[in-house]
Amino acid sequence: MTLQEKDPIIANLIDEEENRQIRHIELIASENFVSQAVLQATGSVLTNKYAEGYPGARYYGGCEVVDKVESLAQERLKQLFGVEYANKPKLIIAGASSYSRFVHFKEFYQIAQEVGAYLMCDIAHIAGPIVAGLHPTPVGCSHFITSTTHKTLRGPRGGIIMMGKDFENWQGVKTLQGRVKKTSELVNSAVIPGTQGGPLLHVIAAKAVAFKEALSLEFKRYQKQVLANAKHMAKVFSDLGYRVVSGGTDNHLFCLDLRSKAITGRDAEKKLNQVGITLNKNAIPFDTTSPFVTSGIRIGTPAMTTRGLKEIDMEKVANLIHEVLECQEEKRLTRIKQEIGEWMQGFPMPD
């Protein structure tokens, strides 16, 4: 029985969301469009299997196939980033969600070494450019690396924990036999059973598919286009008289300071969404407004680059955003919404 037959309400809502994604210009930096292969893995029969524990050490039987799936995902992840481990101490965290410049992880690592601290680098937003060689990597200059698997990696929604190299834990935690545990063992036990029970094997399979896609030359070309689109779009906004926070971008996103435009980030987000341009309000450095209001907006290019938009298209998007923010005529806003919906039909979702 199909979903439409079983639950037409949910089926219709899914169709409604798919239509929204097709007709809207998606500029939320933390969103992307997965391939049909990733979607297929996410919706596979692997969702039926309960597999608490790790490959080869499950609490349940019948895990011989899903063990292969999870192990393959781990191996592809290690190959993708070039790491050995995927999954009184002090901790320094290096990461950001709206920072448009390079993160120099080596400098963070030097500080961590000086003060005797662990360094955890969160690369949730910049994992894609990193594996494509377009951003400095934390591998080799951090103790732990965390990331999401969606955003610029273009996989299913989820997370990963990695270590460039394994090492004995600094706390001296030992096994019952007296052996000092490797840090990876502590990470594993902190995840399962510490915070997680049965993993989502269908999502792990989809991650493996996404990691394979990210190992391709096409993915590197895609990441280059993501950055080219962001740089060009930031320049267009600058030419239009907007202040781009930090003066530009080295990655897939940037923030606009709207204080000179007499509109808040919240109102800009709402107004743009009404015409089919989706982005988010965002605080800017030294913002004096509430984080629920903000003085800026954040713009990202990964999702629309996936759909095939190039620099000339992003220039059009920037000009549309400018026109909408300046426009006070409801009829013109309605026409813009129709124009955007028709324009987006020419950029198919990924196959």
Tab-separated table of C-alpha atoms in Angstrom:
chain	number	residue	atom	x	y	z
A	1	MET	CA	0.000	0.000	0.000
A	2	THR	CA	1.416	3.406	-0.963
A	3	LEU	CA	1.714	6.332	1.420
A	4	GLN	CA	-0.982	8.154	-0.540
A	5	GLU	CA	-3.342	5.220	0.033
A	6	LYS	CA	-2.359	4.674	3.661
A	7	ASP	CA	-2.172	8.269	4.850
A	8	PRO	CA	-3.185	10.820	2.210
A	9	ILE	CA	-2.831	13.718	4.652
A	10	ILE	CA	0.877	13.057	5.249
A	11	ALA	CA	1.411	12.216	1.569
A	12	ASN	CA	-0.135	15.511	0.522
A	13	LEU	CA	1.958	17.445	3.046
A	14	ILE	CA	5.129	15.815	1.692
A	15	ASP	CA	4.063	16.759	-1.836
A	16	GLU	CA	3.379	20.290	-0.636
A	17	GLU	CA	6.875	20.553	0.859
A	18	GLU	CA	8.452	19.124	-2.297
A	19	ASN	CA	6.633	21.728	-4.372
A	20	ARG	CA	7.802	24.467	-2.004
A	21	GLN	CA	11.410	23.317	-2.361
A	22	ILE	CA	11.121	23.239	-6.154
A	23	ARG	CA	9.576	26.701	-6.475
A	24	HIS	CA	11.612	28.552	-3.831
A	25	ILE	CA	15.122	29.969	-3.936
A	26	GLU	CA	16.776	28.177	-1.010
A	27	LEU	CA	19.547	30.250	0.604
A	28	ILE	CA	19.660	28.816	4.126
A	29	ALA	CA	23.353	27.995	4.556
A	30	SER	CA	22.705	24.846	6.584
A	31	GLU	CA	20.382	23.260	4.007
A	32	ASN	CA	21.061	21.326	0.819
A	33	PHE	CA	19.374	18.884	-1.575
A	34	VAL	CA	20.446	15.235	-1.423
A	35	SER	CA	20.662	12.972	-4.458
A	36	GLN	CA	17.988	10.410	-5.304
A	37	ALA	CA	20.446	7.695	-4.230
A	38	VAL	CA	20.733	9.201	-0.737
A	39	LEU	CA	16.941	9.558	-0.553
A	40	GLN	CA	16.516	5.920	-1.576
A	41	ALA	CA	18.907	4.701	1.118
A	42	THR	CA	17.202	6.875	3.741
A	43	GLY	CA	13.840	5.314	2.900
A	44	SER	CA	15.089	1.722	2.718
A	45	VAL	CA	14.237	-1.400	4.759
A	46	LEU	CA	17.272	-0.699	6.938
A	47	THR	CA	14.925	1.454	9.022
A	48	ASN	CA	13.429	-1.831	10.335
A	49	LYS	CA	16.647	-3.116	11.954
A	50	TYR	CA	17.568	-2.513	15.569
A	51	ALA	CA	21.348	-2.676	15.989
A	52	GLU	CA	22.411	-1.325	19.365
A	53	GLY	CA	26.181	-1.378	19.758
A	54	TYR	CA	28.932	-1.332	17.136
A	55	PRO	CA	29.759	-3.613	14.181
A	56	GLY	CA	30.878	-6.982	15.505
A	57	ALA	CA	29.704	-6.169	19.027
A	58	ARG	CA	25.924	-5.781	18.875
A	59	TYR	CA	23.437	-6.463	21.622
A	60	TYR	CA	21.038	-8.022	19.106
A	61	GLY	CA	21.318	-10.774	16.520
A	62	GLY	CA	20.744	-10.564	12.797
A	63	CYS	CA	23.159	-7.683	12.314
A	64	GLU	CA	25.554	-9.294	9.828
A	65	VAL	CA	24.317	-7.158	6.924
A	66	VAL	CA	23.948	-3.857	8.756
A	67	ASP	CA	27.426	-4.399	10.232
A	68	LYS	CA	28.737	-4.289	6.660
A	69	VAL	CA	26.750	-1.125	5.969
A	70	GLU	CA	28.045	0.721	9.034
A	71	SER	CA	31.634	-0.464	8.514
A	72	LEU	CA	31.528	0.710	4.897
A	73	ALA	CA	30.264	4.126	5.998
A	74	GLN	CA	33.134	4.368	8.493
A	75	GLU	CA	35.761	3.398	5.920
A	76	ARG	CA	34.453	5.885	3.367
A	77	LEU	CA	34.425	8.625	5.999
A	78	LYS	CA	38.034	7.887	6.984
A	79	GLN	CA	39.042	7.931	3.320
A	80	LEU	CA	37.182	11.182	2.734
A	81	PHE	CA	38.881	13.126	5.528
A	82	GLY	CA	42.126	11.140	5.834
A	83	VAL	CA	41.648	10.253	9.498
A	84	GLU	CA	42.282	7.080	11.477
A	85	TYR	CA	39.238	7.118	13.706
A	86	ALA	CA	35.662	8.064	12.970
A	87	ASN	CA	33.362	8.338	15.743
A	88	LYS	CA	41.077	16.977	34.489
A	89	PRO	CA	40.829	17.617	30.781
A	90	LYS	CA	40.172	21.053	29.311
A	91	LEU	CA	38.567	21.510	25.929
A	92	ILE	CA	38.848	24.255	23.320
A	93	ILE	CA	36.115	24.264	20.681
A	94	ALA	CA	36.739	25.831	17.275
A	95	GLY	CA	33.686	26.176	15.092
A	96	ALA	CA	31.104	28.610	13.770
A	97	SER	CA	27.765	28.820	11.999
A	98	SER	CA	27.882	32.265	10.376
A	99	TYR	CA	31.609	32.954	9.953
A	100	SER	CA	32.524	33.646	6.337
A	101	ARG	CA	36.325	33.503	6.528
A	102	PHE	CA	38.912	30.722	6.800
A	103	VAL	CA	39.258	29.106	10.228
A	104	HIS	CA	42.965	28.686	10.966
A	105	PHE	CA	42.888	25.480	12.998
A	106	LYS	CA	46.673	25.311	13.431
A	107	GLU	CA	46.620	28.462	15.551
A	108	PHE	CA	43.901	27.003	17.772
A	109	TYR	CA	45.995	23.837	18.098
A	110	GLN	CA	49.068	25.803	19.171
A	111	ILE	CA	47.029	27.449	21.918
A	112	ALA	CA	45.651	24.070	23.013
A	113	GLN	CA	49.186	22.665	23.195
A	114	GLU	CA	50.368	25.621	25.267
A	115	VAL	CA	47.617	25.257	27.888
A	116	GLY	CA	47.411	21.451	27.866
A	117	ALA	CA	43.901	21.298	26.454
A	118	TYR	CA	42.071	19.095	24.012
A	119	LEU	CA	41.030	20.789	20.773
A	120	MET	CA	37.696	19.899	19.223
A	121	CYS	CA	37.038	21.356	15.779
A	122	ASP	CA	33.453	21.477	14.609
A	123	ILE	CA	33.329	21.674	10.812
A	124	ALA	CA	29.590	21.198	10.339
A	125	HIS	CA	29.329	24.102	7.910
A	126	ILE	CA	32.656	23.779	6.105
A	127	ALA	CA	33.131	20.011	5.759
A	128	GLY	CA	32.395	20.164	2.024
A	129	PRO	CA	35.046	22.776	1.178
A	130	ILE	CA	37.522	20.992	3.464
A	131	VAL	CA	37.278	17.606	1.726
A	132	ALA	CA	37.464	19.398	-1.630
A	133	GLY	CA	40.745	21.022	-0.569
A	134	LEU	CA	39.281	24.528	-0.617
A	135	HIS	CA	39.533	25.274	3.115
A	136	PRO	CA	42.249	24.561	5.734
A	137	THR	CA	41.729	21.154	7.333
A	138	PRO	CA	41.748	20.403	11.070
A	139	VAL	CA	43.128	16.911	10.410
A	140	GLY	CA	46.586	16.723	11.947
A	141	CYS	CA	46.058	19.730	14.211
A	142	SER	CA	43.138	18.726	16.425
A	143	HIS	CA	42.222	15.966	18.846
A	144	PHE	CA	38.579	15.625	17.840
A	145	ILE	CA	36.604	16.630	14.752
A	146	THR	CA	32.824	16.799	14.674
A	147	SER	CA	30.493	17.563	11.811
A	148	THR	CA	27.014	17.166	10.485
A	149	THR	CA	26.566	15.078	7.353
A	150	HIS	CA	24.095	17.390	5.643
A	151	LYS	CA	24.883	21.051	4.876
A	152	THR	CA	27.864	21.229	2.480
A	153	LEU	CA	28.516	17.452	2.608
A	154	ARG	CA	25.105	17.034	0.958
A	155	GLY	CA	24.140	13.886	2.861
A	156	PRO	CA	21.252	12.917	5.147
A	157	ARG	CA	20.708	14.760	8.399
A	158	GLY	CA	23.066	13.355	11.005
A	159	GLY	CA	26.448	13.717	12.669
A	160	ILE	CA	29.966	12.268	12.818
A	161	ILE	CA	32.854	12.225	15.295
A	162	MET	CA	36.410	11.742	14.026
A	163	MET	CA	39.981	11.710	15.295
A	164	GLY	CA	43.024	12.307	13.104
A	165	LYS	CA	44.995	9.813	15.210
A	166	ASP	CA	44.072	7.736	18.221
A	167	PHE	CA	45.964	8.147	21.509
A	168	GLU	CA	45.905	7.038	25.142
A	169	ASN	CA	43.429	9.084	27.142
A	170	TRP	CA	44.956	11.805	29.274
A	171	GLN	CA	42.787	10.934	32.275
A	172	GLY	CA	44.370	7.507	32.546
A	173	VAL	CA	41.059	5.623	32.391
A	174	LYS	CA	41.820	1.884	32.329
A	175	THR	CA	40.104	-1.353	31.403
A	176	LEU	CA	39.319	-3.959	34.051
A	177	GLN	CA	42.578	-5.654	33.018
A	178	GLY	CA	44.574	-2.505	33.768
A	179	ARG	CA	45.234	-1.355	30.183
A	180	VAL	CA	45.006	2.378	29.580
A	181	LYS	CA	42.131	2.887	27.188
A	182	LYS	CA	42.529	4.596	23.845
A	183	THR	CA	40.610	7.837	23.561
A	184	SER	CA	38.528	6.345	20.748
A	185	GLU	CA	37.252	3.751	23.216
A	186	LEU	CA	36.039	6.508	25.528
A	187	VAL	CA	34.336	8.271	22.632
A	188	ASN	CA	32.649	5.030	21.565
A	189	SER	CA	31.344	4.291	25.043
A	190	ALA	CA	30.191	7.897	25.462
A	191	VAL	CA	28.074	7.520	22.318
A	192	ILE	CA	26.857	3.958	22.922
A	193	PRO	CA	25.617	3.271	25.556
A	194	GLY	CA	26.280	6.727	27.001
A	195	THR	CA	23.910	8.800	24.897
A	196	GLN	CA	22.564	6.553	22.146
A	197	GLY	CA	20.824	3.215	21.825
A	198	GLY	CA	19.855	1.763	18.467
A	199	PRO	CA	21.436	3.642	15.550
A	200	LEU	CA	19.455	4.575	12.446
A	201	LEU	CA	20.923	2.125	9.946
A	202	HIS	CA	18.996	3.539	7.000
A	203	VAL	CA	20.564	6.931	7.718
A	204	ILE	CA	24.016	5.354	8.111
A	205	ALA	CA	23.579	3.721	4.699
A	206	ALA	CA	22.593	7.091	3.238
A	207	LYS	CA	25.695	8.623	4.828
A	208	ALA	CA	27.831	5.969	3.137
A	209	VAL	CA	26.270	6.889	-0.215
A	210	ALA	CA	26.902	10.592	0.413
A	211	PHE	CA	30.532	9.911	1.402
A	212	LYS	CA	31.040	8.040	-1.868
A	213	GLU	CA	29.586	10.988	-3.765
A	214	ALA	CA	31.882	13.359	-1.869
A	215	LEU	CA	34.947	11.349	-2.955
A	216	SER	CA	34.233	12.128	-6.613
A	217	LEU	CA	35.768	14.800	-8.838
A	218	GLU	CA	32.260	16.073	-9.555
A	219	PHE	CA	31.864	16.896	-5.863
A	220	LYS	CA	35.061	18.965	-5.912
A	221	ARG	CA	33.772	20.866	-8.938
A	222	TYR	CA	30.505	21.412	-7.101
A	223	GLN	CA	32.297	22.832	-4.050
A	224	LYS	CA	34.314	25.210	-6.229
A	225	GLN	CA	31.084	26.474	-7.753
A	226	VAL	CA	29.506	26.883	-4.299
A	227	LEU	CA	32.366	29.163	-3.267
A	228	ALA	CA	32.414	31.014	-6.585
A	229	ASN	CA	28.686	31.670	-6.269
A	230	ALA	CA	29.032	32.955	-2.706
A	231	LYS	CA	31.959	35.245	-3.542
A	232	HIS	CA	30.183	36.709	-6.562
A	233	MET	CA	26.919	37.173	-4.707
A	234	ALA	CA	28.676	38.947	-1.823
A	235	LYS	CA	30.327	41.311	-4.308
A	236	VAL	CA	26.989	42.102	-5.951
A	237	PHE	CA	25.486	43.013	-2.582
A	238	SER	CA	28.498	45.178	-1.792
A	239	ASP	CA	28.061	46.972	-5.121
A	240	LEU	CA	24.383	47.497	-4.260
A	241	GLY	CA	25.401	49.343	-1.101
A	242	TYR	CA	25.037	46.611	1.517
A	243	ARG	CA	27.657	46.019	4.194
A	244	VAL	CA	28.845	42.431	3.934
A	245	VAL	CA	30.093	41.318	7.356
A	246	SER	CA	33.900	40.833	7.187
A	247	GLY	CA	33.894	42.417	3.726
A	248	GLY	CA	33.339	39.205	1.790
A	249	THR	CA	33.561	35.432	2.083
A	250	ASP	CA	36.032	32.561	1.789
A	251	ASN	CA	33.388	29.850	2.021
A	252	HIS	CA	29.752	29.105	1.215
A	253	LEU	CA	28.028	31.811	3.217
A	254	PHE	CA	28.038	35.442	4.262
A	255	CYS	CA	25.967	37.819	6.376
A	256	LEU	CA	24.465	41.170	5.422
A	257	ASP	CA	24.225	44.062	7.871
A	258	LEU	CA	20.776	45.601	7.323
A	259	ARG	CA	21.023	48.466	9.792
A	260	SER	CA	21.418	51.010	6.996
A	261	LYS	CA	18.335	49.623	5.215
A	262	ALA	CA	15.806	50.397	7.946
A	263	ILE	CA	14.667	46.770	8.185
A	264	THR	CA	15.399	44.082	10.765
A	265	GLY	CA	16.630	40.597	9.979
A	266	ARG	CA	13.345	39.140	11.178
A	267	ASP	CA	11.265	41.358	8.912
A	268	ALA	CA	13.603	40.766	5.957
A	269	GLU	CA	13.352	36.990	6.419
A	270	LYS	CA	9.558	37.187	6.554
A	271	LYS	CA	9.246	39.493	3.543
A	272	LEU	CA	11.594	37.419	1.392
A	273	ASN	CA	9.881	34.179	2.349
A	274	GLN	CA	6.578	35.609	1.135
A	275	VAL	CA	7.955	35.808	-2.420
A	276	GLY	CA	9.724	32.439	-2.342
A	277	ILE	CA	13.235	33.337	-1.188
A	278	THR	CA	14.180	31.353	1.905
A	279	LEU	CA	16.994	32.488	4.203
A	280	ASN	CA	17.365	33.263	7.890
A	281	LYS	CA	17.710	36.268	10.145
A	282	ASN	CA	21.134	36.392	11.791
A	283	ALA	CA	22.839	38.435	14.466
A	284	ILE	CA	25.833	40.463	13.346
A	285	PRO	CA	28.926	41.359	15.423
A	286	PHE	CA	28.028	43.728	18.271
A	287	ASP	CA	24.340	43.465	17.421
A	288	THR	CA	22.206	45.426	19.874
A	289	THR	CA	18.892	43.859	18.874
A	290	SER	CA	17.350	40.673	20.244
A	291	PRO	CA	18.548	37.374	18.700
A	292	PHE	CA	14.904	36.844	17.782
A	293	VAL	CA	14.952	40.075	15.765
A	294	THR	CA	18.591	40.654	14.655
A	295	SER	CA	20.123	43.308	12.435
A	296	GLY	CA	21.226	40.974	9.668
A	297	ILE	CA	20.492	38.024	7.429
A	298	ARG	CA	22.620	34.997	6.507
A	299	ILE	CA	22.873	33.797	2.922
A	300	GLY	CA	24.302	30.459	1.747
A	301	THR	CA	24.810	29.041	-1.745
A	302	PRO	CA	25.109	25.206	-1.361
A	303	ALA	CA	21.478	24.288	-2.061
A	304	MET	CA	20.981	26.437	-5.144
A	305	THR	CA	24.382	25.410	-6.509
A	306	THR	CA	23.177	21.804	-6.254
A	307	ARG	CA	20.286	22.795	-8.511
A	308	GLY	CA	22.678	24.241	-11.085
A	309	LEU	CA	22.725	27.988	-10.461
A	310	LYS	CA	25.949	29.746	-11.531
A	311	GLU	CA	27.378	33.208	-10.844
A	312	ILE	CA	25.081	34.987	-13.299
A	313	ASP	CA	22.056	33.348	-11.661
A	314	MET	CA	23.191	34.278	-8.160
A	315	GLU	CA	23.598	37.855	-9.373
A	316	LYS	CA	19.940	37.764	-10.377
A	317	VAL	CA	19.026	36.352	-6.968
A	318	ALA	CA	20.926	39.146	-5.213
A	319	ASN	CA	19.132	41.759	-7.275
A	320	LEU	CA	15.790	40.103	-6.526
A	321	ILE	CA	16.537	40.215	-2.795
A	322	HIS	CA	17.452	43.881	-3.094
A	323	GLU	CA	14.268	44.641	-5.032
A	324	VAL	CA	12.075	42.835	-2.515
A	325	LEU	CA	13.637	44.584	0.476
A	326	GLU	CA	13.144	47.962	-1.207
A	327	CYS	CA	9.670	47.257	-2.594
A	328	GLN	CA	6.570	48.651	-0.891
A	329	GLU	CA	4.052	47.603	-3.561
A	330	GLU	CA	2.136	44.399	-2.805
A	331	LYS	CA	1.218	43.824	-6.442
A	332	ARG	CA	4.881	43.900	-7.454
A	333	LEU	CA	5.767	41.451	-4.665
A	334	THR	CA	3.063	39.103	-5.938
A	335	ARG	CA	4.504	39.285	-9.457
A	336	ILE	CA	8.007	38.612	-8.135
A	337	LYS	CA	6.744	35.497	-6.359
A	338	GLN	CA	5.221	34.221	-9.593
A	339	GLU	CA	8.402	35.024	-11.545
A	340	ILE	CA	10.560	33.154	-9.031
A	341	GLY	CA	8.305	30.096	-9.078
A	342	GLU	CA	8.426	29.937	-12.868
A	343	TRP	CA	12.188	30.582	-12.986
A	344	MET	CA	12.947	27.820	-10.503
A	345	GLN	CA	11.124	25.277	-12.679
A	346	GLY	CA	14.143	25.468	-15.004
A	347	PHE	CA	16.516	24.184	-12.309
A	348	PRO	CA	15.614	20.542	-11.527
A	349	MET	CA	16.169	18.849	-8.198
A	350	PRO	CA	19.210	16.503	-8.151
A	351	ASP	CA	18.846	13.084	-9.779
